[in-house]
mmCIF file of C-alpha atoms in Angstrom:
data_model
loop_
_atom_site.group_PDB
_atom_site.id
_atom_site.type_symbol
_atom_site.label_atom_id
_atom_site.label_comp_id
_atom_site.label_asym_id
_atom_site.label_seq_id
_atom_site.Cartn_x
_atom_site.Cartn_y
_atom_site.Cartn_z
ATOM 1 C CA UNK X 1 0.000 0.000 0.000
ATOM 2 C CA UNK X 2 2.739 2.390 1.041
ATOM 3 C CA UNK X 3 4.865 1.354 -1.932
ATOM 4 C CA UNK X 4 1.971 2.040 -4.281
ATOM 5 C CA UNK X 5 1.377 5.446 -2.714
ATOM 6 C CA UNK X 6 5.067 6.296 -3.050
ATOM 7 C CA UNK X 7 5.002 5.220 -6.695
ATOM 8 C CA UNK X 8 1.915 7.297 -7.344
ATOM 9 C CA UNK X 9 3.578 10.295 -5.612
ATOM 10 C CA UNK X 10 6.721 9.936 -7.744
ATOM 11 C CA UNK X 11 4.677 9.624 -10.908
ATOM 12 C CA UNK X 12 2.529 12.550 -9.833
ATOM 13 C CA UNK X 13 5.605 14.643 -8.984
ATOM 14 C CA UNK X 14 7.161 13.878 -12.364
ATOM 15 C CA UNK X 15 3.901 14.924 -14.017
ATOM 16 C CA UNK X 16 3.843 18.178 -12.032
ATOM 17 C CA UNK X 17 7.448 18.919 -12.978
ATOM 18 C CA UNK X 18 6.701 18.172 -16.608
ATOM 19 C CA UNK X 19 3.559 20.330 -16.449
ATOM 20 C CA UNK X 20 5.546 23.164 -14.879
ATOM 21 C CA UNK X 21 8.189 22.946 -17.576
ATOM 22 C CA UNK X 22 5.576 23.078 -20.304
ATOM 23 C CA UNK X 23 3.787 25.870 -18.488
ATOM 24 C CA UNK X 24 6.949 27.978 -18.262
ATOM 25 C CA UNK X 25 7.495 27.608 -21.968
ATOM 26 C CA UNK X 26 3.836 28.448 -22.518
ATOM 27 C CA UNK X 27 4.027 31.536 -20.276
ATOM 28 C CA UNK X 28 1.898 30.097 -17.447
ATOM 29 C CA UNK X 29 3.011 30.739 -13.853
ATOM 30 C CA UNK X 30 4.214 27.780 -11.750
ATOM 31 C CA UNK X 31 5.985 28.392 -8.439
ATOM 32 C CA UNK X 32 8.331 31.282 -7.676
ATOM 33 C CA UNK X 33 10.691 30.629 -10.562
ATOM 34 C CA UNK X 34 7.735 30.111 -12.865
ATOM 35 C CA UNK X 35 6.312 33.537 -12.009
ATOM 36 C CA UNK X 36 9.616 35.252 -12.707
ATOM 37 C CA UNK X 37 10.104 33.555 -16.051
ATOM 38 C CA UNK X 38 6.487 33.738 -17.123
ATOM 39 C CA UNK X 39 6.456 37.533 -16.705
ATOM 40 C CA UNK X 40 9.011 37.813 -19.454
ATOM 41 C CA UNK X 41 6.630 36.082 -21.833
ATOM 42 C CA UNK X 42 3.371 37.650 -20.685
ATOM 43 C CA UNK X 43 1.570 39.669 -23.321
ATOM 44 C CA UNK X 44 1.829 43.409 -22.856
ATOM 45 C CA UNK X 45 -1.187 45.155 -21.372
ATOM 46 C CA UNK X 46 -2.087 48.752 -20.566
ATOM 47 C CA UNK X 47 -4.601 49.949 -17.984
ATOM 48 C CA UNK X 48 -5.585 53.073 -16.063
ATOM 49 C CA UNK X 49 -5.143 52.758 -12.291
ATOM 50 C CA UNK X 50 -7.848 54.725 -10.451
ATOM 51 C CA UNK X 51 -7.180 53.263 -6.990
ATOM 52 C CA UNK X 52 -6.390 56.779 -5.713
ATOM 53 C CA UNK X 53 -9.299 58.373 -7.546
ATOM 54 C CA UNK X 54 -9.964 59.295 -11.154
ATOM 55 C CA UNK X 55 -8.488 62.777 -10.687
ATOM 56 C CA UNK X 56 -5.009 61.286 -10.200
ATOM 57 C CA UNK X 57 -5.329 58.161 -12.365
ATOM 58 C CA UNK X 58 -2.055 56.738 -13.670
ATOM 59 C CA UNK X 59 -1.269 54.597 -16.706
ATOM 60 C CA UNK X 60 0.206 51.159 -15.988
ATOM 61 C CA UNK X 61 2.110 49.079 -18.588
ATOM 62 C CA UNK X 62 2.365 45.423 -17.538
ATOM 63 C CA UNK X 63 3.987 42.394 -19.178
ATOM 64 C CA UNK X 64 7.644 43.430 -19.112
ATOM 65 C CA UNK X 65 10.265 41.069 -17.701
ATOM 66 C CA UNK X 66 12.500 41.842 -14.761
ATOM 67 C CA UNK X 67 15.457 42.097 -17.135
ATOM 68 C CA UNK X 68 13.618 44.591 -19.332
ATOM 69 C CA UNK X 69 12.602 46.685 -16.344
ATOM 70 C CA UNK X 70 16.130 46.551 -14.919
ATOM 71 C CA UNK X 71 17.547 47.774 -18.229
ATOM 72 C CA UNK X 72 15.846 51.138 -17.580
ATOM 73 C CA UNK X 73 18.317 53.200 -15.582
ATOM 74 C CA UNK X 74 17.737 56.912 -16.207
ATOM 75 C CA UNK X 75 15.971 58.167 -19.300
ATOM 76 C CA UNK X 76 14.833 61.601 -20.365
ATOM 77 C CA UNK X 77 11.290 62.226 -21.578
ATOM 78 C CA UNK X 78 12.174 61.914 -25.262
ATOM 79 C CA UNK X 79 13.684 58.462 -24.676
ATOM 80 C CA UNK X 80 10.720 57.379 -22.565
ATOM 81 C CA UNK X 81 8.365 58.457 -25.342
ATOM 82 C CA UNK X 82 10.161 56.138 -27.773
ATOM 83 C CA UNK X 83 9.196 53.252 -25.490
ATOM 84 C CA UNK X 84 5.754 54.470 -24.442
ATOM 85 C CA UNK X 85 3.940 57.187 -26.335
ATOM 86 C CA UNK X 86 0.677 58.562 -24.937
ATOM 87 C CA UNK X 87 -1.500 60.735 -27.185
ATOM 88 C CA UNK X 88 -5.015 62.119 -27.041
ATOM 89 C CA UNK X 89 -6.962 60.157 -29.642
ATOM 90 C CA UNK X 90 -5.114 60.201 -32.960
ATOM 91 C CA UNK X 91 -1.482 59.164 -33.380
ATOM 92 C CA UNK X 92 -0.509 62.565 -34.766
ATOM 93 C CA UNK X 93 -1.974 64.426 -31.764
ATOM 94 C CA UNK X 94 0.512 66.115 -29.381
ATOM 95 C CA UNK X 95 1.902 63.764 -26.714
ATOM 96 C CA UNK X 96 0.414 63.851 -23.239
ATOM 97 C CA UNK X 97 2.984 65.405 -20.902
ATOM 98 C CA UNK X 98 3.742 63.601 -17.665
ATOM 99 C CA UNK X 99 6.231 61.722 -15.484
ATOM 100 C CA UNK X 100 7.522 58.214 -16.213
ATOM 101 C CA UNK X 101 8.691 55.791 -13.538
ATOM 102 C CA UNK X 102 8.964 52.047 -12.920
ATOM 103 C CA UNK X 103 8.389 49.595 -10.095
ATOM 104 C CA UNK X 104 9.146 45.897 -9.692
ATOM 105 C CA UNK X 105 6.524 44.793 -12.186
ATOM 106 C CA UNK X 106 5.474 47.649 -14.459
ATOM 107 C CA UNK X 107 6.109 51.057 -15.980
ATOM 108 C CA UNK X 108 3.941 53.856 -14.577
ATOM 109 C CA UNK X 109 3.004 57.069 -16.385
ATOM 110 C CA UNK X 110 1.494 59.916 -14.347
ATOM 111 C CA UNK X 111 0.096 62.742 -16.533
ATOM 112 C CA UNK X 112 0.874 66.330 -15.558
ATOM 113 C CA UNK X 113 -2.839 67.095 -15.905
ATOM 114 C CA UNK X 114 -5.509 64.554 -15.005
ATOM 115 C CA UNK X 115 -6.862 62.290 -17.745
ATOM 116 C CA UNK X 116 -10.225 63.559 -18.985
ATOM 117 C CA UNK X 117 -13.182 61.313 -18.218
ATOM 118 C CA UNK X 118 -14.760 59.873 -21.358
ATOM 119 C CA UNK X 119 -11.817 60.841 -23.585
ATOM 120 C CA UNK X 120 -9.898 58.130 -25.431
ATOM 121 C CA UNK X 121 -6.105 57.988 -25.168
ATOM 122 C CA UNK X 122 -3.835 56.139 -27.598
ATOM 123 C CA UNK X 123 -0.884 54.316 -26.014
ATOM 124 C CA UNK X 124 1.933 52.934 -28.169
ATOM 125 C CA UNK X 125 4.356 50.501 -26.468
ATOM 126 C CA UNK X 126 7.577 49.451 -28.208
ATOM 127 C CA UNK X 127 9.195 46.844 -25.942
ATOM 128 C CA UNK X 128 11.910 46.180 -28.531
ATOM 129 C CA UNK X 129 13.586 49.313 -27.196
ATOM 130 C CA UNK X 130 14.286 47.380 -23.984
ATOM 131 C CA UNK X 131 15.202 43.914 -25.222
ATOM 132 C CA UNK X 132 16.766 42.615 -28.421
ATOM 133 C CA UNK X 133 14.964 39.301 -27.879
ATOM 134 C CA UNK X 134 11.612 40.985 -28.515
ATOM 135 C CA UNK X 135 10.501 40.229 -32.040
ATOM 136 C CA UNK X 136 6.956 41.563 -31.913
ATOM 137 C CA UNK X 137 6.152 44.949 -33.410
ATOM 138 C CA UNK X 138 5.183 47.970 -31.360
ATOM 139 C CA UNK X 139 1.669 47.547 -29.987
ATOM 140 C CA UNK X 140 -1.076 50.141 -29.745
ATOM 141 C CA UNK X 141 -3.715 50.258 -27.011
ATOM 142 C CA UNK X 142 -6.691 52.518 -26.337
ATOM 143 C CA UNK X 143 -7.724 53.418 -22.782
ATOM 144 C CA UNK X 144 -10.240 55.807 -21.253
ATOM 145 C CA UNK X 145 -11.818 56.695 -17.940
ATOM 146 C CA UNK X 146 -15.569 56.163 -17.502
ATOM 147 C CA UNK X 147 -17.516 59.150 -18.738
ATOM 148 C CA UNK X 148 -19.545 59.498 -15.537
ATOM 149 C CA UNK X 149 -22.135 62.263 -15.262
ATOM 150 C CA UNK X 150 -22.644 63.818 -18.688
ATOM 151 C CA UNK X 151 -24.528 66.884 -17.473
ATOM 152 C CA UNK X 152 -22.541 70.057 -18.294
ATOM 153 C CA UNK X 153 -21.706 71.971 -15.128
ATOM 154 C CA UNK X 154 -19.030 74.486 -16.211
ATOM 155 C CA UNK X 155 -19.736 77.831 -17.818
ATOM 156 C CA UNK X 156 -18.222 81.231 -18.527
ATOM 157 C CA UNK X 157 -18.434 83.125 -15.241
ATOM 158 C CA UNK X 158 -17.044 86.521 -16.278
ATOM 159 C CA UNK X 159 -15.089 88.207 -19.023
ATOM 160 C CA UNK X 160 -12.719 91.164 -18.733
ATOM 161 C CA UNK X 161 -12.509 94.003 -19.666
ATOM 162 C CA UNK X 162 -15.975 94.362 -18.203
ATOM 163 C CA UNK X 163 -16.834 97.700 -19.792
ATOM 164 C CA UNK X 164 -19.285 97.892 -22.669
ATOM 165 C CA UNK X 165 -17.030 100.438 -24.425
ATOM 166 C CA UNK X 166 -13.497 99.371 -25.335
ATOM 167 C CA UNK X 167 -10.639 101.149 -27.150
ATOM 168 C CA UNK X 168 -9.849 100.345 -30.773
ATOM 169 C CA UNK X 169 -6.367 99.159 -29.773
ATOM 170 C CA UNK X 170 -7.590 96.649 -27.176
ATOM 171 C CA UNK X 171 -4.996 93.899 -26.614
ATOM 172 C CA UNK X 172 -6.628 91.060 -24.700
ATOM 173 C CA UNK X 173 -9.625 89.476 -22.993
ATOM 174 C CA UNK X 174 -9.618 87.382 -19.828
ATOM 175 C CA UNK X 175 -12.267 84.643 -19.874
ATOM 176 C CA UNK X 176 -13.032 83.217 -16.432
ATOM 177 C CA UNK X 177 -14.807 79.863 -16.043
ATOM 178 C CA UNK X 178 -16.784 78.456 -13.134
ATOM 179 C CA UNK X 179 -14.575 75.347 -13.079
ATOM 180 C CA UNK X 180 -11.332 73.927 -14.532
ATOM 181 C CA UNK X 181 -11.161 73.524 -18.299
ATOM 182 C CA UNK X 182 -9.589 70.837 -20.484
ATOM 183 C CA UNK X 183 -6.219 71.218 -22.168
ATOM 184 C CA UNK X 184 -7.898 72.232 -25.437
ATOM 185 C CA UNK X 185 -6.646 75.530 -26.827
ATOM 186 C CA UNK X 186 -9.162 78.330 -27.070
ATOM 187 C CA UNK X 187 -8.833 79.566 -30.659
ATOM 188 C CA UNK X 188 -11.353 77.143 -32.224
ATOM 189 C CA UNK X 189 -14.004 78.198 -29.689
ATOM 190 C CA UNK X 190 -13.644 81.998 -29.605
ATOM 191 C CA UNK X 191 -15.007 84.238 -32.362
ATOM 192 C CA UNK X 192 -15.185 87.971 -32.907
ATOM 193 C CA UNK X 193 -18.347 89.057 -34.761
ATOM 194 C CA UNK X 194 -19.174 92.432 -36.287
ATOM 195 C CA UNK X 195 -22.549 94.210 -36.026
ATOM 196 C CA UNK X 196 -23.849 92.099 -38.927
ATOM 197 C CA UNK X 197 -22.936 88.897 -37.123
ATOM 198 C CA UNK X 198 -20.081 88.200 -39.535
ATOM 199 C CA UNK X 199 -16.847 86.748 -38.161
ATOM 200 C CA UNK X 200 -13.838 89.063 -38.139
ATOM 201 C CA UNK X 201 -11.116 86.873 -39.637
ATOM 202 C CA UNK X 202 -7.535 86.770 -38.324
ATOM 203 C CA UNK X 203 -8.527 88.748 -35.252
ATOM 204 C CA UNK X 204 -6.643 86.728 -32.643
ATOM 205 C CA UNK X 205 -2.975 85.961 -32.131
ATOM 206 C CA UNK X 206 -2.425 82.864 -34.324
ATOM 207 C CA UNK X 207 -0.680 80.888 -31.589
ATOM 208 C CA UNK X 208 -2.738 78.381 -29.634
ATOM 209 C CA UNK X 209 -0.368 78.134 -26.702
ATOM 210 C CA UNK X 210 -1.268 77.354 -23.101
ATOM 211 C CA UNK X 211 -2.808 80.717 -22.234
ATOM 212 C CA UNK X 212 -4.512 79.296 -19.114
ATOM 213 C CA UNK X 213 -3.692 80.135 -15.516
ATOM 214 C CA UNK X 214 -2.390 77.345 -13.247
ATOM 215 C CA UNK X 215 -5.788 75.889 -12.298
ATOM 216 C CA UNK X 216 -7.151 76.312 -15.842
ATOM 217 C CA UNK X 217 -10.065 78.513 -14.766
ATOM 218 C CA UNK X 218 -8.964 81.599 -16.720
ATOM 219 C CA UNK X 219 -7.989 81.815 -20.385
ATOM 220 C CA UNK X 220 -6.350 84.866 -21.984
ATOM 221 C CA UNK X 221 -7.447 85.589 -25.561
ATOM 222 C CA UNK X 222 -4.995 87.931 -27.303
ATOM 223 C CA UNK X 223 -5.969 90.096 -30.216
ATOM 224 C CA UNK X 224 -3.191 89.896 -32.802
ATOM 225 C CA UNK X 225 -0.713 92.590 -31.619
ATOM 226 C CA UNK X 226 0.618 92.810 -35.185
ATOM 227 C CA UNK X 227 -2.752 94.224 -36.237
ATOM 228 C CA UNK X 228 -2.984 96.471 -33.174
ATOM 229 C CA UNK X 229 0.424 98.175 -33.355
ATOM 230 C CA UNK X 230 0.808 100.809 -36.054
ATOM 231 C CA UNK X 231 3.655 100.489 -38.537
ATOM 232 C CA UNK X 232 3.647 96.677 -38.452
ATOM 233 C CA UNK X 233 2.904 94.805 -41.691
ATOM 234 C CA UNK X 234 -0.296 93.018 -40.482
ATOM 235 C CA UNK X 235 -1.652 96.401 -39.341
ATOM 236 C CA UNK X 236 -0.861 98.010 -42.672
ATOM 237 C CA UNK X 237 -2.378 95.132 -44.669
ATOM 238 C CA UNK X 238 -5.461 94.325 -42.572
ATOM 239 C CA UNK X 239 -5.930 97.213 -40.171
ATOM 240 C CA UNK X 240 -7.153 96.675 -36.639
ATOM 241 C CA UNK X 241 -9.622 93.898 -35.925
ATOM 242 C CA UNK X 242 -12.058 96.294 -34.248
ATOM 243 C CA UNK X 243 -12.752 99.826 -35.517
ATOM 244 C CA UNK X 244 -13.778 102.923 -33.573
ATOM 245 C CA UNK X 245 -17.472 103.769 -33.854
ATOM 246 C CA UNK X 246 -18.557 100.174 -34.568
ATOM 247 C CA UNK X 247 -20.174 97.468 -32.441
ATOM 248 C CA UNK X 248 -18.855 93.933 -32.006
ATOM 249 C CA UNK X 249 -19.418 90.762 -30.006
ATOM 250 C CA UNK X 250 -17.013 88.208 -28.607
ATOM 251 C CA UNK X 251 -18.583 84.728 -28.575
ATOM 252 C CA UNK X 252 -17.386 81.640 -26.667
ATOM 253 C CA UNK X 253 -18.817 78.441 -28.139
ATOM 254 C CA UNK X 254 -20.360 75.852 -25.812
ATOM 255 C CA UNK X 255 -18.474 72.998 -27.527
ATOM 256 C CA UNK X 256 -15.319 73.963 -25.583
ATOM 257 C CA UNK X 257 -14.697 71.103 -23.124
ATOM 258 C CA UNK X 258 -14.109 71.396 -19.407
ATOM 259 C CA UNK X 259 -11.709 69.244 -17.364
ATOM 260 C CA UNK X 260 -14.269 66.416 -17.273
ATOM 261 C CA UNK X 261 -14.483 66.318 -21.059
ATOM 262 C CA UNK X 262 -17.954 67.869 -21.060
ATOM 263 C CA UNK X 263 -19.079 70.887 -23.119
ATOM 264 C CA UNK X 264 -19.897 74.193 -21.467
ATOM 265 C CA UNK X 265 -23.404 74.703 -20.086
ATOM 266 C CA UNK X 266 -24.102 77.280 -22.770
ATOM 267 C CA UNK X 267 -22.430 79.588 -25.219
ATOM 268 C CA UNK X 268 -21.439 83.063 -24.005
ATOM 269 C CA UNK X 269 -21.707 86.377 -25.813
ATOM 270 C CA UNK X 270 -20.538 89.859 -24.836
ATOM 271 C CA UNK X 271 -21.381 92.809 -27.054
ATOM 272 C CA UNK X 272 -19.449 96.086 -26.890
ATOM 273 C CA UNK X 273 -18.923 99.412 -28.605
ATOM 274 C CA UNK X 274 -15.491 100.546 -29.826
ATOM 275 C CA UNK X 275 -14.095 103.976 -28.932
ATOM 276 C CA UNK X 276 -11.046 105.801 -30.275
ATOM 277 C CA UNK X 277 -7.647 104.198 -29.606
ATOM 278 C CA UNK X 278 -5.980 104.957 -26.276
ATOM 279 C CA UNK X 279 -2.325 105.936 -26.771
ATOM 280 C CA UNK X 280 -1.689 107.650 -23.422
ATOM 281 C CA UNK X 281 0.473 106.354 -20.595
ATOM 282 C CA UNK X 282 -0.926 105.551 -17.160
ATOM 283 C CA UNK X 283 -0.770 108.808 -15.184
ATOM 284 C CA UNK X 284 -0.425 108.166 -11.450
ATOM 285 C CA UNK X 285 -1.108 111.829 -10.661
ATOM 286 C CA UNK X 286 -4.674 111.286 -11.874
ATOM 287 C CA UNK X 287 -5.330 108.495 -9.376
ATOM 288 C CA UNK X 288 -7.648 109.335 -6.492
ATOM 289 C CA UNK X 289 -7.065 107.592 -3.157
ATOM 290 C CA UNK X 290 -9.292 107.475 -0.099
ATOM 291 C CA UNK X 291 -7.962 108.279 3.402
ATOM 292 C CA UNK X 292 -8.461 105.395 5.839
ATOM 293 C CA UNK X 293 -8.773 106.172 9.548
ATOM 294 C CA UNK X 294 -6.058 105.162 11.990
ATOM 295 C CA UNK X 295 -7.145 102.452 14.403
ATOM 296 C CA UNK X 296 -9.564 100.931 11.881
ATOM 297 C CA UNK X 297 -9.500 98.534 8.984
ATOM 298 C CA UNK X 298 -11.144 100.954 6.608
ATOM 299 C CA UNK X 299 -11.123 99.937 2.974
ATOM 300 C CA UNK X 300 -8.546 101.797 0.907
ATOM 301 C CA UNK X 301 -10.112 102.763 -2.435
ATOM 302 C CA UNK X 302 -8.037 103.881 -5.429
ATOM 303 C CA UNK X 303 -9.943 105.198 -8.467
ATOM 304 C CA UNK X 304 -8.420 105.322 -11.950
ATOM 305 C CA UNK X 305 -9.487 107.675 -14.760
ATOM 306 C CA UNK X 306 -9.559 104.764 -17.215
ATOM 307 C CA UNK X 307 -9.844 100.944 -16.955
ATOM 308 C CA UNK X 308 -6.618 99.066 -16.244
ATOM 309 C CA UNK X 309 -5.729 95.487 -17.133
ATOM 310 C CA UNK X 310 -7.665 93.136 -14.843
ATOM 311 C CA UNK X 311 -5.064 90.370 -14.753
ATOM 312 C CA UNK X 312 -2.167 92.700 -13.988
ATOM 313 C CA UNK X 313 -4.110 94.694 -11.393
ATOM 314 C CA UNK X 314 -4.183 91.587 -9.220
ATOM 315 C CA UNK X 315 -0.373 91.442 -9.153
ATOM 316 C CA UNK X 316 0.986 94.916 -9.797
ATOM 317 C CA UNK X 317 -0.348 97.006 -6.885
ATOM 318 C CA UNK X 318 0.287 96.698 -3.153
ATOM 319 C CA UNK X 319 0.600 98.717 0.050
ATOM 320 C CA UNK X 320 3.682 99.103 2.191
ATOM 321 C CA UNK X 321 4.946 101.115 5.112
ATOM 322 C CA UNK X 322 7.359 103.817 3.964
ATOM 323 C CA UNK X 323 10.277 101.879 5.490
ATOM 324 C CA UNK X 324 9.586 99.138 2.949
ATOM 325 C CA UNK X 325 7.691 96.598 5.061
ATOM 326 C CA UNK X 326 4.649 95.209 3.189
ATOM 327 C CA UNK X 327 1.222 95.919 4.638
ATOM 328 C CA UNK X 328 -0.791 92.745 4.123
ATOM 329 C CA UNK X 329 -4.445 92.667 3.170
ATOM 330 C CA UNK X 330 -6.992 91.490 0.627
ATOM 331 C CA UNK X 331 -7.388 93.356 -2.661
ATOM 332 C CA UNK X 332 -10.365 93.404 -5.016
ATOM 333 C CA UNK X 333 -11.141 95.047 -8.367
ATOM 334 C CA UNK X 334 -14.413 96.869 -8.981
ATOM 335 C CA UNK X 335 -16.291 99.230 -11.310
ATOM 336 C CA UNK X 336 -15.072 97.634 -14.548
ATOM 337 C CA UNK X 337 -11.388 97.800 -13.619
ATOM 338 C CA UNK X 338 -11.474 101.501 -12.687
ATOM 339 C CA UNK X 339 -11.281 100.878 -8.936
ATOM 340 C CA UNK X 340 -8.857 98.961 -6.681
ATOM 341 C CA UNK X 341 -10.068 98.183 -3.144
ATOM 342 C CA UNK X 342 -7.845 97.009 -0.288
ATOM 343 C CA UNK X 343 -8.915 95.710 3.140
ATOM 344 C CA UNK X 344 -5.923 95.353 5.523
ATOM 345 C CA UNK X 345 -5.447 92.370 7.822
ATOM 346 C CA UNK X 346 -4.478 94.743 10.672
ATOM 347 C CA UNK X 347 -5.542 98.232 11.746
ATOM 348 C CA UNK X 348 -4.110 101.288 10.031
ATOM 349 C CA UNK X 349 -1.769 103.165 12.363
ATOM 350 C CA UNK X 350 -0.153 106.596 12.354
ATOM 351 C CA UNK X 351 2.743 105.192 10.329
ATOM 352 C CA UNK X 352 3.371 106.581 6.877
ATOM 353 C CA UNK X 353 2.073 104.340 4.095
ATOM 354 C CA UNK X 354 2.416 104.335 0.339
ATOM 355 C CA UNK X 355 0.952 102.441 -2.579
ATOM 356 C CA UNK X 356 3.602 100.590 -4.563
ATOM 357 C CA UNK X 357 2.881 100.122 -8.278
ATOM 358 C CA UNK X 358 5.029 97.793 -10.370
ATOM 359 C CA UNK X 359 6.015 98.979 -13.830
ATOM 360 C CA UNK X 360 4.431 95.928 -15.488
ATOM 361 C CA UNK X 361 0.954 97.425 -14.892
ATOM 362 C CA UNK X 362 -0.890 98.162 -18.164
ATOM 363 C CA UNK X 363 -4.222 99.503 -19.274
ATOM 364 C CA UNK X 364 -6.475 97.635 -21.710
ATOM 365 C CA UNK X 365 -4.413 98.928 -24.674
ATOM 366 C CA UNK X 366 -0.994 97.939 -23.292
ATOM 367 C CA UNK X 367 0.082 101.415 -22.159
ATOM 368 C CA UNK X 368 2.287 101.451 -19.053
ATOM 369 C CA UNK X 369 3.330 104.054 -16.521
ATOM 370 C CA UNK X 370 6.745 104.558 -18.085
ATOM 371 C CA UNK X 371 5.813 104.285 -21.767
ATOM 372 C CA UNK X 372 2.851 104.068 -24.144
ATOM 373 C CA UNK X 373 2.251 100.923 -26.205
ATOM 374 C CA UNK X 374 2.978 102.810 -29.429
ATOM 375 C CA UNK X 375 6.596 103.553 -28.516
ATOM 376 C CA UNK X 376 8.931 103.925 -31.501
ATOM 377 C CA UNK X 377 11.037 100.780 -31.598
ATOM 378 C CA UNK X 378 13.988 102.859 -32.861
ATOM 379 C CA UNK X 379 13.889 105.277 -29.924
ATOM 380 C CA UNK X 380 16.610 104.820 -27.342
ATOM 381 C CA UNK X 381 15.262 103.575 -24.051
ATOM 382 C CA UNK X 382 17.457 103.891 -20.979
ATOM 383 C CA UNK X 383 16.400 100.829 -19.046
ATOM 384 C CA UNK X 384 18.444 101.865 -16.003
ATOM 385 C CA UNK X 385 16.468 105.147 -15.823
ATOM 386 C CA UNK X 386 13.159 103.303 -15.633
ATOM 387 C CA UNK X 387 12.462 102.186 -12.052
ATOM 388 C CA UNK X 388 10.754 98.880 -11.430
ATOM 389 C CA UNK X 389 8.450 100.519 -8.877
ATOM 390 C CA UNK X 390 6.406 103.674 -8.633
ATOM 391 C CA UNK X 391 4.855 105.101 -5.480
ATOM 392 C CA UNK X 392 1.641 106.883 -4.581
ATOM 393 C CA UNK X 393 1.501 108.445 -1.074
ATOM 394 C CA UNK X 394 -1.384 107.741 1.286
ATOM 395 C CA UNK X 395 -2.996 109.933 3.907
ATOM 396 C CA UNK X 396 -4.127 108.259 7.141
ATOM 397 C CA UNK X 397 -6.712 110.239 9.111
ATOM 398 C CA UNK X 398 -6.773 110.363 12.884
ATOM 399 C CA UNK X 399 -9.889 109.075 14.596
#
């Protein structure tokens, strides 16, 4: 009985060993050594890992052997992209930018911006770059995140300049959204229409760069400065995109996608009248400042005789004590960019204060404090004579 059991065990063991050998050749795992060898022969696969949430999903490439993974030491992005190329949809689309890394079993790609839900991504994997024993051609995979809720929830919140009358030499618009937008450029979705509802062709700067802010909630649409500035060939051939005395509309199409891959809730339209061009510098002597009371946190109000650039106003004006120490508070912009309001975090005192204005501040037509936009490019400009800061004194009233 025991002899028969031993014989059956030996026969069974030989069968298991034979099965394992065949399985290793056939890329089926068997024991610890079998797992290691079988990984080298496993078919490549690509998947999106959403274990930490869809907003930070990563791309995982499985099926590479330990030797292939170990052959990756340090590689720059261009070399990584020869092994794994990630594109939005079509093969000729720009590559998705992100960070490549590896672990013990796979290559991991983390996009710089989150993958859009419902959008298809094309992934090309060329394992021959890692091993000369690979004979298969580069493989292409398609992955996507679930579309989820398809109800549009993002829209255009505001657009600046906010005035209904704008100068003929206007340079830019700021379009603010109620939520983050996709990585799509804005040019295909923004149109300038005349008073007959006809599109003004070649109105915008013909560069569809990343003109979003960091959280992709504000897009800057630039009118072509070559058409705005006098003496430049586009201006001489086409003239300015908007003409004084006429009415126009800027239209944002609802087909522009947000960060979830959904269209906007609705299209947006702002109509405006065009006034004569503004070629004058910003004149600080024309600014009117309020006089906060000492011992209070009165709002400091600065009024401008003309609208200033909304985006630059947020960064180019501050308050400091005359000795140079910054006076911290919260600033806001009102009255169609003709008013800057400042609420301090601490009480005003009897110290001397001043408003500091950085020279990068512009009005809607690109005029600065130290020079107008239409400066002659052949004029000599002494950069050392132009200070980086300008100052406006403040008066603090006693209680």
